[in-house]
Protein backbone atom coordinates (compact mmCIF):
# COMPACT_ATOMS: atom_id res chain seq x y z
CA UNK A 1 0.00 0.00 0.00
CA UNK A 2 1.51 3.35 -0.96
CA UNK A 3 2.61 5.51 1.94
CA UNK A 4 0.59 8.71 2.16
CA UNK A 5 2.02 12.09 3.08
CA UNK A 6 -0.89 12.72 5.40
CA UNK A 7 0.11 13.12 9.01
CA UNK A 8 -2.24 12.27 11.80
CA UNK A 9 -3.52 15.03 14.07
CA UNK A 10 -4.86 12.53 16.57
CA UNK A 11 -4.14 13.56 20.14
CA UNK A 12 -6.04 10.88 22.02
CA UNK A 13 -3.25 8.30 21.78
CA UNK A 14 -0.43 9.39 24.06
CA UNK A 15 2.38 7.63 25.85
CA UNK A 16 0.92 8.80 29.16
CA UNK A 17 -2.02 6.45 28.66
CA UNK A 18 0.15 3.38 28.30
CA UNK A 19 1.19 1.34 31.34
CA UNK A 20 4.86 0.57 31.75
CA UNK A 21 4.18 -3.12 32.40
CA UNK A 22 1.79 -5.79 31.10
CA UNK A 23 -1.78 -5.50 32.35
CA UNK A 24 -4.35 -8.31 32.68
CA UNK A 25 -6.87 -8.95 29.92
CA UNK A 26 -9.42 -11.75 29.52
CA UNK A 27 -7.01 -13.95 27.57
CA UNK A 28 -3.76 -13.11 29.37
CA UNK A 29 -1.85 -9.81 29.33
CA UNK A 30 -1.43 -6.77 27.10
CA UNK A 31 1.23 -4.10 26.89
CA UNK A 32 2.23 -1.25 24.57
CA UNK A 33 5.93 -1.11 23.69
CA UNK A 34 7.70 1.89 22.12
CA UNK A 35 11.28 1.80 20.82
CA UNK A 36 13.55 4.75 21.57
CA UNK A 37 14.46 5.03 17.87
CA UNK A 38 10.81 5.06 16.76
CA UNK A 39 8.93 7.43 19.09
CA UNK A 40 5.70 7.54 17.05
CA UNK A 41 5.49 3.78 16.60
CA UNK A 42 3.67 1.59 19.12
CA UNK A 43 3.50 -2.20 19.25
CA UNK A 44 0.65 -3.88 21.10
CA UNK A 45 1.93 -7.03 22.77
CA UNK A 46 -0.57 -9.74 23.74
CA UNK A 47 0.84 -12.41 26.02
CA UNK A 48 4.30 -11.21 25.10
CA UNK A 49 3.77 -11.62 21.34
CA UNK A 50 3.50 -8.67 18.89
CA UNK A 51 -0.18 -8.36 17.96
CA UNK A 52 -0.50 -4.96 16.26
CA UNK A 53 1.64 -2.01 15.22
CA UNK A 54 0.46 1.59 14.94
CA UNK A 55 2.29 4.73 13.89
CA UNK A 56 0.61 7.63 15.69
CA UNK A 57 1.89 10.06 13.05
CA UNK A 58 1.26 7.97 9.93
CA UNK A 59 -1.72 5.60 9.98
CA UNK A 60 -0.78 4.21 6.57
CA UNK A 61 2.43 2.66 7.92
CA UNK A 62 2.43 -1.13 8.23
CA UNK A 63 5.36 -2.88 9.89
CA UNK A 64 4.18 -6.49 9.82
CA UNK A 65 5.12 -8.10 6.51
CA UNK A 66 1.94 -10.15 6.20
CA UNK A 67 -0.14 -6.98 6.59
CA UNK A 68 1.88 -5.29 3.86
CA UNK A 69 1.08 -8.28 1.67
CA UNK A 70 -2.62 -8.05 2.50
CA UNK A 71 -2.62 -4.33 1.72
CA UNK A 72 -1.06 -5.00 -1.69
CA UNK A 73 -3.87 -7.43 -2.50
CA UNK A 74 -6.56 -4.97 -1.36
CA UNK A 75 -4.91 -2.29 -3.51
CA UNK A 76 -5.77 -4.40 -6.59
CA UNK A 77 -9.50 -3.98 -5.94
CA UNK A 78 -11.50 -1.27 -7.73
CA UNK A 79 -10.91 2.26 -6.43
CA UNK A 80 -13.15 3.77 -3.77
CA UNK A 81 -14.28 3.15 -0.20
CA UNK A 82 -14.65 -0.40 1.04
CA UNK A 83 -16.71 -2.23 3.60
CA UNK A 84 -14.38 -4.48 5.55
CA UNK A 85 -14.98 -7.10 8.23
CA UNK A 86 -11.94 -7.97 10.37
CA UNK A 87 -12.08 -11.28 12.25
CA UNK A 88 -9.51 -10.48 14.92
CA UNK A 89 -8.88 -6.87 15.87
CA UNK A 90 -5.94 -6.23 18.19
CA UNK A 91 -5.19 -2.52 17.87
CA UNK A 92 -6.61 -2.34 14.33
CA UNK A 93 -3.36 -1.44 12.55
CA UNK A 94 -4.49 -2.82 9.19
CA UNK A 95 -7.89 -1.15 9.52
CA UNK A 96 -6.18 2.23 10.01
CA UNK A 97 -3.98 1.69 6.96
CA UNK A 98 -6.96 0.69 4.82
CA UNK A 99 -8.85 3.80 5.92
CA UNK A 100 -5.87 5.98 5.02
CA UNK A 101 -5.74 4.41 1.55
CA UNK A 102 -9.52 4.29 1.06
CA UNK A 103 -11.15 7.34 2.69
CA UNK A 104 -14.81 6.83 3.41
CA UNK A 105 -14.46 3.11 4.09
CA UNK A 106 -16.60 1.52 6.80
CA UNK A 107 -15.06 -1.27 8.85
CA UNK A 108 -16.05 -3.64 11.64
CA UNK A 109 -13.39 -5.37 13.75
CA UNK A 110 -14.30 -8.35 15.92
CA UNK A 111 -12.19 -9.20 18.98
CA UNK A 112 -12.90 -12.05 21.39
CA UNK A 113 -11.20 -10.32 24.35
CA UNK A 114 -13.61 -7.71 25.73
CA UNK A 115 -11.06 -6.25 28.14
CA UNK A 116 -8.56 -5.81 25.31
CA UNK A 117 -11.16 -3.88 23.33
CA UNK A 118 -11.69 -1.56 26.31
CA UNK A 119 -7.96 -0.96 26.63
CA UNK A 120 -7.41 -0.38 22.91
CA UNK A 121 -10.18 2.20 22.89
CA UNK A 122 -8.48 3.94 25.83
CA UNK A 123 -4.89 3.67 24.63
CA UNK A 124 -5.39 4.65 20.98
CA UNK A 125 -7.51 7.30 19.31
CA UNK A 126 -9.20 4.95 16.86
CA UNK A 127 -11.69 6.20 14.26
CA UNK A 128 -15.29 6.47 15.39
CA UNK A 129 -18.31 4.71 13.87
CA UNK A 130 -19.26 4.32 11.11
CA UNK A 131 -15.60 4.46 10.01
CA UNK A 132 -14.59 1.75 12.49
CA UNK A 133 -16.74 -0.29 14.82
CA UNK A 134 -15.19 -2.57 17.44
CA UNK A 135 -17.28 -5.56 18.45
CA UNK A 136 -16.55 -8.30 20.97
CA UNK A 137 -17.34 -11.97 20.61
CA UNK A 138 -16.31 -15.13 18.81
CA UNK A 139 -15.32 -14.41 15.23
CA UNK A 140 -17.24 -17.35 13.74
CA UNK A 141 -20.40 -16.38 15.59
CA UNK A 142 -20.10 -12.77 14.50
CA UNK A 143 -19.42 -13.89 10.93
CA UNK A 144 -22.62 -15.92 10.97
CA UNK A 145 -24.51 -12.81 12.11
CA UNK A 146 -23.32 -10.71 9.17
CA UNK A 147 -25.73 -10.10 6.32
CA UNK A 148 -25.53 -11.67 2.87
CA UNK A 149 -23.33 -9.74 0.40
CA UNK A 150 -22.65 -7.06 3.03
CA UNK A 151 -18.87 -6.48 2.76
CA UNK A 152 -16.18 -6.11 0.13
CA UNK A 153 -13.33 -7.63 2.14
CA UNK A 154 -13.09 -10.13 4.99
CA UNK A 155 -9.77 -10.27 6.84
CA UNK A 156 -9.07 -13.18 9.17
CA UNK A 157 -6.28 -12.43 11.60
CA UNK A 158 -7.29 -14.24 14.79
CA UNK A 159 -5.02 -16.42 16.88
CA UNK A 160 -5.17 -18.50 20.02
CA UNK A 161 -1.50 -18.56 20.94
CA UNK A 162 0.40 -19.49 17.78
CA UNK A 163 -2.58 -21.11 16.05
CA UNK A 164 -5.69 -19.88 14.30
CA UNK A 165 -8.80 -21.19 16.08
CA UNK A 166 -9.73 -24.37 14.21
CA UNK A 167 -13.36 -23.36 13.65
CA UNK A 168 -12.22 -20.40 11.54
CA UNK A 169 -10.32 -22.62 9.08
CA UNK A 170 -13.02 -25.00 7.96
CA UNK A 171 -15.08 -25.46 4.82
CA UNK A 172 -18.17 -24.31 6.69
CA UNK A 173 -16.43 -21.11 7.81
CA UNK A 174 -15.24 -20.44 4.25
CA UNK A 175 -18.82 -20.79 3.00
CA UNK A 176 -19.91 -18.21 5.57
CA UNK A 177 -17.21 -15.84 4.29
CA UNK A 178 -18.37 -16.38 0.72
CA UNK A 179 -21.94 -15.64 1.79
CA UNK A 180 -21.13 -12.26 3.35
CA UNK A 181 -18.85 -11.09 0.52
CA UNK A 182 -20.25 -8.93 -2.23
CA UNK A 183 -19.68 -9.99 -5.85
CA UNK A 184 -16.00 -9.45 -6.59
CA UNK A 185 -15.17 -9.45 -2.88
CA UNK A 186 -11.89 -10.61 -1.38
CA UNK A 187 -11.08 -12.91 1.53
CA UNK A 188 -7.67 -12.60 3.19
CA UNK A 189 -6.54 -15.03 5.90
CA UNK A 190 -3.36 -15.00 7.96
CA UNK A 191 -2.07 -18.55 8.45
CA UNK A 192 1.04 -19.15 10.55
CA UNK A 193 2.64 -22.48 9.72
CA UNK A 194 5.80 -24.58 9.97
CA UNK A 195 7.57 -26.64 7.31
CA UNK A 196 6.29 -28.33 5.23
CA UNK A 197 3.25 -26.02 5.61
CA UNK A 198 0.64 -28.74 6.25
CA UNK A 199 -1.99 -26.37 7.61
CA UNK A 200 -1.57 -23.84 4.80
CA UNK A 201 -1.96 -26.61 2.22
CA UNK A 202 -5.14 -27.87 3.85
CA UNK A 203 -6.53 -24.35 4.11
CA UNK A 204 -5.86 -23.79 0.41
CA UNK A 205 -7.64 -27.06 -0.37
CA UNK A 206 -10.54 -25.82 1.75
CA UNK A 207 -10.78 -22.44 0.02
CA UNK A 208 -10.59 -24.02 -3.44
CA UNK A 209 -13.82 -25.87 -2.63
CA UNK A 210 -15.62 -22.54 -2.20
CA UNK A 211 -13.91 -19.84 -4.29
CA UNK A 212 -13.08 -19.71 -8.00
CA UNK A 213 -9.62 -18.23 -7.43
CA UNK A 214 -7.17 -18.84 -4.57
CA UNK A 215 -3.64 -17.50 -4.10
CA UNK A 216 -0.88 -17.91 -1.55
CA UNK A 217 1.51 -15.11 -0.58
CA UNK A 218 4.59 -15.44 1.64
CA UNK A 219 8.29 -14.81 1.79
CA UNK A 220 10.18 -17.25 -0.46
CA UNK A 221 11.93 -18.95 2.48
CA UNK A 222 8.56 -19.72 4.08
CA UNK A 223 7.11 -21.07 0.84
CA UNK A 224 10.15 -23.28 0.35
CA UNK A 225 9.59 -24.80 3.76
CA UNK A 226 12.78 -23.47 5.27
CA UNK A 227 11.27 -21.81 8.34
CA UNK A 228 8.16 -20.96 10.32
CA UNK A 229 6.29 -17.90 9.15
CA UNK A 230 3.10 -16.20 8.05
CA UNK A 231 1.32 -17.31 4.91
CA UNK A 232 -1.39 -15.03 3.50
CA UNK A 233 -4.23 -16.90 1.82
CA UNK A 234 -6.36 -14.94 -0.64
CA UNK A 235 -9.63 -16.07 -2.19
CA UNK A 236 -12.15 -14.46 -4.54
CA UNK A 237 -14.60 -15.19 -7.32
CA UNK A 238 -13.39 -12.15 -9.29
CA UNK A 239 -11.45 -13.05 -12.44
CA UNK A 240 -8.01 -11.50 -12.67
CA UNK A 241 -7.93 -9.92 -9.23
CA UNK A 242 -5.24 -12.17 -7.78
CA UNK A 243 -3.22 -12.74 -10.92
CA UNK A 244 -2.65 -9.12 -11.95
CA UNK A 245 0.92 -8.06 -12.65
CA UNK A 246 0.49 -5.03 -10.42
CA UNK A 247 0.03 -7.25 -7.39
CA UNK A 248 3.16 -9.24 -8.15
CA UNK A 249 5.19 -6.05 -8.63
CA UNK A 250 3.96 -4.64 -5.33
CA UNK A 251 4.83 -7.84 -3.50
CA UNK A 252 8.28 -8.10 -5.09
CA UNK A 253 8.94 -4.45 -4.29
CA UNK A 254 7.98 -4.71 -0.62
CA UNK A 255 10.67 -4.03 2.03
CA UNK A 256 10.84 -7.81 2.45
CA UNK A 257 9.91 -9.24 -0.98
CA UNK A 258 7.15 -11.81 -1.13
CA UNK A 259 6.07 -14.32 -3.73
CA UNK A 260 2.57 -14.83 -5.14
CA UNK A 261 1.47 -18.39 -5.95
CA UNK A 262 -1.68 -18.56 -8.09
CA UNK A 263 -3.30 -20.56 -10.87
CA UNK A 264 -1.83 -23.98 -11.59
CA UNK A 265 0.91 -23.36 -9.04
CA UNK A 266 -1.73 -23.23 -6.30
CA UNK A 267 -3.04 -26.64 -7.35
CA UNK A 268 0.51 -27.95 -7.18
CA UNK A 269 0.98 -26.32 -3.77
CA UNK A 270 -2.16 -28.04 -2.47
CA UNK A 271 -1.00 -31.47 -3.59
CA UNK A 272 -3.14 -34.15 -1.96
CA UNK A 273 -4.15 -32.04 1.02
CA UNK A 274 -7.75 -32.49 2.14
CA UNK A 275 -10.18 -29.71 3.10
CA UNK A 276 -10.77 -28.96 6.75
CA UNK A 277 -14.31 -29.44 8.03
CA UNK A 278 -16.23 -28.84 11.23
CA UNK A 279 -16.50 -31.83 13.58
CA UNK A 280 -19.86 -33.56 12.96
CA UNK A 281 -21.30 -32.49 16.31
CA UNK A 282 -20.50 -28.84 15.58
CA UNK A 283 -21.42 -28.64 11.92
CA UNK A 284 -25.03 -27.68 12.57
CA UNK A 285 -23.98 -25.15 15.20
CA UNK A 286 -21.49 -23.41 12.93
CA UNK A 287 -24.18 -21.46 11.12
CA UNK A 288 -25.99 -20.38 14.27
CA UNK A 289 -25.51 -16.91 15.68
CA UNK A 290 -25.37 -18.21 19.22
CA UNK A 291 -27.72 -15.46 20.34
CA UNK A 292 -25.52 -12.66 19.00
CA UNK A 293 -27.17 -9.54 17.66
CA UNK A 294 -26.88 -9.03 13.91
CA UNK A 295 -23.51 -7.57 12.99
CA UNK A 296 -24.08 -3.87 12.36
CA UNK A 297 -22.34 -3.36 9.05
CA UNK A 298 -24.14 -0.32 7.61
CA UNK A 299 -26.25 -0.77 4.51
CA UNK A 300 -26.09 1.57 1.56
CA UNK A 301 -27.98 4.78 2.07
XYZ file of C-alpha atoms in Angstrom:
301
model
C 0.000 0.000 0.000
C 1.506 3.354 -0.959
C 2.613 5.515 1.939
C 0.586 8.707 2.162
C 2.025 12.093 3.079
C -0.889 12.717 5.397
C 0.115 13.124 9.014
C -2.243 12.273 11.803
C -3.518 15.026 14.067
C -4.856 12.534 16.574
C -4.141 13.560 20.143
C -6.041 10.883 22.020
C -3.248 8.298 21.776
C -0.428 9.385 24.057
C 2.378 7.634 25.854
C 0.918 8.799 29.161
C -2.022 6.448 28.657
C 0.155 3.381 28.300
C 1.188 1.341 31.342
C 4.865 0.572 31.755
C 4.182 -3.116 32.395
C 1.792 -5.794 31.096
C -1.781 -5.496 32.352
C -4.348 -8.307 32.676
C -6.874 -8.949 29.917
C -9.419 -11.750 29.519
C -7.007 -13.952 27.574
C -3.755 -13.109 29.372
C -1.851 -9.810 29.333
C -1.435 -6.773 27.101
C 1.228 -4.099 26.889
C 2.229 -1.252 24.565
C 5.930 -1.109 23.688
C 7.697 1.886 22.120
C 11.275 1.805 20.818
C 13.553 4.750 21.566
C 14.456 5.029 17.869
C 10.807 5.057 16.758
C 8.934 7.430 19.090
C 5.702 7.544 17.053
C 5.485 3.779 16.604
C 3.673 1.592 19.125
C 3.501 -2.200 19.252
C 0.649 -3.879 21.096
C 1.928 -7.034 22.773
C -0.575 -9.738 23.739
C 0.843 -12.412 26.018
C 4.303 -11.212 25.098
C 3.769 -11.621 21.340
C 3.505 -8.669 18.894
C -0.180 -8.356 17.956
C -0.499 -4.960 16.257
C 1.639 -2.013 15.224
C 0.460 1.587 14.939
C 2.287 4.729 13.892
C 0.613 7.628 15.689
C 1.890 10.063 13.051
C 1.259 7.972 9.934
C -1.725 5.601 9.979
C -0.784 4.207 6.567
C 2.428 2.663 7.916
C 2.431 -1.129 8.230
C 5.360 -2.876 9.893
C 4.182 -6.490 9.815
C 5.116 -8.103 6.510
C 1.937 -10.151 6.203
C -0.142 -6.983 6.586
C 1.882 -5.292 3.858
C 1.079 -8.281 1.668
C -2.622 -8.052 2.496
C -2.621 -4.333 1.721
C -1.059 -5.001 -1.695
C -3.871 -7.431 -2.496
C -6.558 -4.965 -1.362
C -4.912 -2.290 -3.514
C -5.772 -4.396 -6.593
C -9.496 -3.976 -5.937
C -11.497 -1.266 -7.733
C -10.913 2.256 -6.428
C -13.147 3.766 -3.773
C -14.284 3.150 -0.203
C -14.645 -0.405 1.036
C -16.709 -2.230 3.600
C -14.385 -4.483 5.549
C -14.980 -7.105 8.232
C -11.941 -7.970 10.375
C -12.079 -11.282 12.250
C -9.514 -10.478 14.921
C -8.883 -6.867 15.874
C -5.938 -6.233 18.190
C -5.191 -2.516 17.872
C -6.609 -2.342 14.328
C -3.364 -1.437 12.552
C -4.487 -2.822 9.187
C -7.886 -1.151 9.518
C -6.185 2.225 10.011
C -3.984 1.695 6.963
C -6.961 0.694 4.818
C -8.846 3.798 5.919
C -5.865 5.980 5.025
C -5.737 4.410 1.553
C -9.516 4.287 1.059
C -11.148 7.337 2.691
C -14.814 6.832 3.412
C -14.460 3.113 4.093
C -16.596 1.522 6.805
C -15.059 -1.274 8.846
C -16.046 -3.638 11.638
C -13.391 -5.367 13.748
C -14.300 -8.354 15.917
C -12.190 -9.196 18.975
C -12.897 -12.046 21.387
C -11.203 -10.323 24.348
C -13.606 -7.714 25.733
C -11.063 -6.252 28.142
C -8.558 -5.808 25.312
C -11.162 -3.880 23.330
C -11.694 -1.556 26.306
C -7.959 -0.956 26.634
C -7.408 -0.384 22.911
C -10.175 2.204 22.893
C -8.483 3.937 25.827
C -4.888 3.670 24.626
C -5.393 4.646 20.984
C -7.507 7.299 19.312
C -9.199 4.947 16.861
C -11.687 6.196 14.256
C -15.291 6.472 15.392
C -18.313 4.707 13.867
C -19.264 4.325 11.108
C -15.601 4.456 10.005
C -14.592 1.751 12.488
C -16.741 -0.288 14.822
C -15.193 -2.570 17.441
C -17.280 -5.562 18.445
C -16.550 -8.297 20.968
C -17.342 -11.968 20.608
C -16.312 -15.129 18.812
C -15.316 -14.409 15.227
C -17.238 -17.349 13.739
C -20.398 -16.376 15.593
C -20.097 -12.770 14.497
C -19.418 -13.886 10.929
C -22.624 -15.922 10.967
C -24.508 -12.811 12.114
C -23.322 -10.712 9.174
C -25.727 -10.100 6.318
C -25.527 -11.665 2.875
C -23.330 -9.738 0.402
C -22.648 -7.058 3.030
C -18.873 -6.476 2.758
C -16.176 -6.109 0.130
C -13.329 -7.634 2.136
C -13.092 -10.133 4.991
C -9.774 -10.268 6.844
C -9.075 -13.183 9.174
C -6.279 -12.431 11.601
C -7.292 -14.236 14.785
C -5.023 -16.415 16.876
C -5.167 -18.497 20.015
C -1.503 -18.558 20.945
C 0.396 -19.494 17.781
C -2.578 -21.106 16.053
C -5.686 -19.880 14.300
C -8.797 -21.189 16.083
C -9.726 -24.365 14.212
C -13.357 -23.365 13.652
C -12.215 -20.396 11.542
C -10.316 -22.615 9.079
C -13.023 -25.004 7.960
C -15.083 -25.461 4.820
C -18.169 -24.310 6.689
C -16.429 -21.113 7.805
C -15.244 -20.435 4.246
C -18.817 -20.792 3.002
C -19.910 -18.207 5.567
C -17.213 -15.840 4.295
C -18.371 -16.377 0.722
C -21.944 -15.638 1.789
C -21.128 -12.261 3.346
C -18.852 -11.092 0.515
C -20.250 -8.934 -2.229
C -19.678 -9.993 -5.854
C -16.003 -9.447 -6.588
C -15.167 -9.451 -2.881
C -11.886 -10.607 -1.380
C -11.076 -12.913 1.529
C -7.671 -12.602 3.194
C -6.544 -15.033 5.895
C -3.359 -15.005 7.955
C -2.070 -18.546 8.445
C 1.037 -19.148 10.551
C 2.641 -22.484 9.722
C 5.795 -24.579 9.968
C 7.568 -26.640 7.308
C 6.292 -28.327 5.230
C 3.246 -26.025 5.606
C 0.643 -28.743 6.252
C -1.985 -26.366 7.608
C -1.571 -23.838 4.802
C -1.962 -26.611 2.218
C -5.145 -27.872 3.850
C -6.528 -24.350 4.111
C -5.857 -23.788 0.411
C -7.636 -27.056 -0.369
C -10.542 -25.817 1.754
C -10.780 -22.441 0.020
C -10.588 -24.022 -3.437
C -13.821 -25.872 -2.629
C -15.617 -22.537 -2.200
C -13.906 -19.845 -4.292
C -13.079 -19.709 -7.998
C -9.619 -18.227 -7.429
C -7.175 -18.840 -4.568
C -3.642 -17.502 -4.099
C -0.881 -17.908 -1.551
C 1.513 -15.113 -0.577
C 4.590 -15.436 1.635
C 8.293 -14.809 1.786
C 10.184 -17.255 -0.459
C 11.934 -18.947 2.476
C 8.564 -19.716 4.082
C 7.109 -21.073 0.837
C 10.155 -23.284 0.347
C 9.589 -24.798 3.758
C 12.783 -23.466 5.273
C 11.273 -21.811 8.342
C 8.158 -20.964 10.322
C 6.294 -17.897 9.147
C 3.104 -16.196 8.054
C 1.315 -17.313 4.907
C -1.385 -15.032 3.496
C -4.226 -16.896 1.821
C -6.361 -14.936 -0.639
C -9.627 -16.067 -2.194
C -12.150 -14.458 -4.537
C -14.597 -15.188 -7.321
C -13.386 -12.152 -9.294
C -11.453 -13.050 -12.443
C -8.006 -11.504 -12.672
C -7.926 -9.917 -9.230
C -5.237 -12.175 -7.775
C -3.217 -12.739 -10.924
C -2.651 -9.120 -11.951
C 0.919 -8.061 -12.652
C 0.487 -5.027 -10.420
C 0.026 -7.255 -7.391
C 3.156 -9.238 -8.155
C 5.192 -6.053 -8.633
C 3.956 -4.644 -5.334
C 4.831 -7.843 -3.505
C 8.280 -8.102 -5.089
C 8.939 -4.454 -4.286
C 7.982 -4.708 -0.619
C 10.671 -4.034 2.032
C 10.838 -7.808 2.448
C 9.911 -9.236 -0.983
C 7.146 -11.808 -1.130
C 6.070 -14.323 -3.735
C 2.572 -14.833 -5.144
C 1.469 -18.385 -5.947
C -1.676 -18.564 -8.093
C -3.302 -20.559 -10.873
C -1.829 -23.981 -11.586
C 0.915 -23.357 -9.043
C -1.726 -23.233 -6.297
C -3.040 -26.637 -7.352
C 0.510 -27.947 -7.182
C 0.977 -26.315 -3.772
C -2.158 -28.037 -2.468
C -0.997 -31.474 -3.587
C -3.138 -34.149 -1.963
C -4.153 -32.042 1.024
C -7.752 -32.493 2.144
C -10.180 -29.709 3.095
C -10.771 -28.957 6.751
C -14.311 -29.442 8.033
C -16.228 -28.836 11.234
C -16.502 -31.832 13.580
C -19.865 -33.560 12.959
C -21.304 -32.492 16.306
C -20.499 -28.843 15.576
C -21.417 -28.635 11.919
C -25.030 -27.685 12.572
C -23.985 -25.146 15.201
C -21.487 -23.411 12.934
C -24.185 -21.460 11.123
C -25.995 -20.383 14.272
C -25.513 -16.911 15.679
C -25.371 -18.214 19.224
C -27.721 -15.456 20.338
C -25.515 -12.663 18.998
C -27.165 -9.541 17.661
C -26.880 -9.031 13.908
C -23.509 -7.569 12.985
C -24.081 -3.870 12.356
C -22.343 -3.360 9.052
C -24.136 -0.323 7.611
C -26.246 -0.770 4.513
C -26.095 1.573 1.561
C -27.982 4.784 2.066
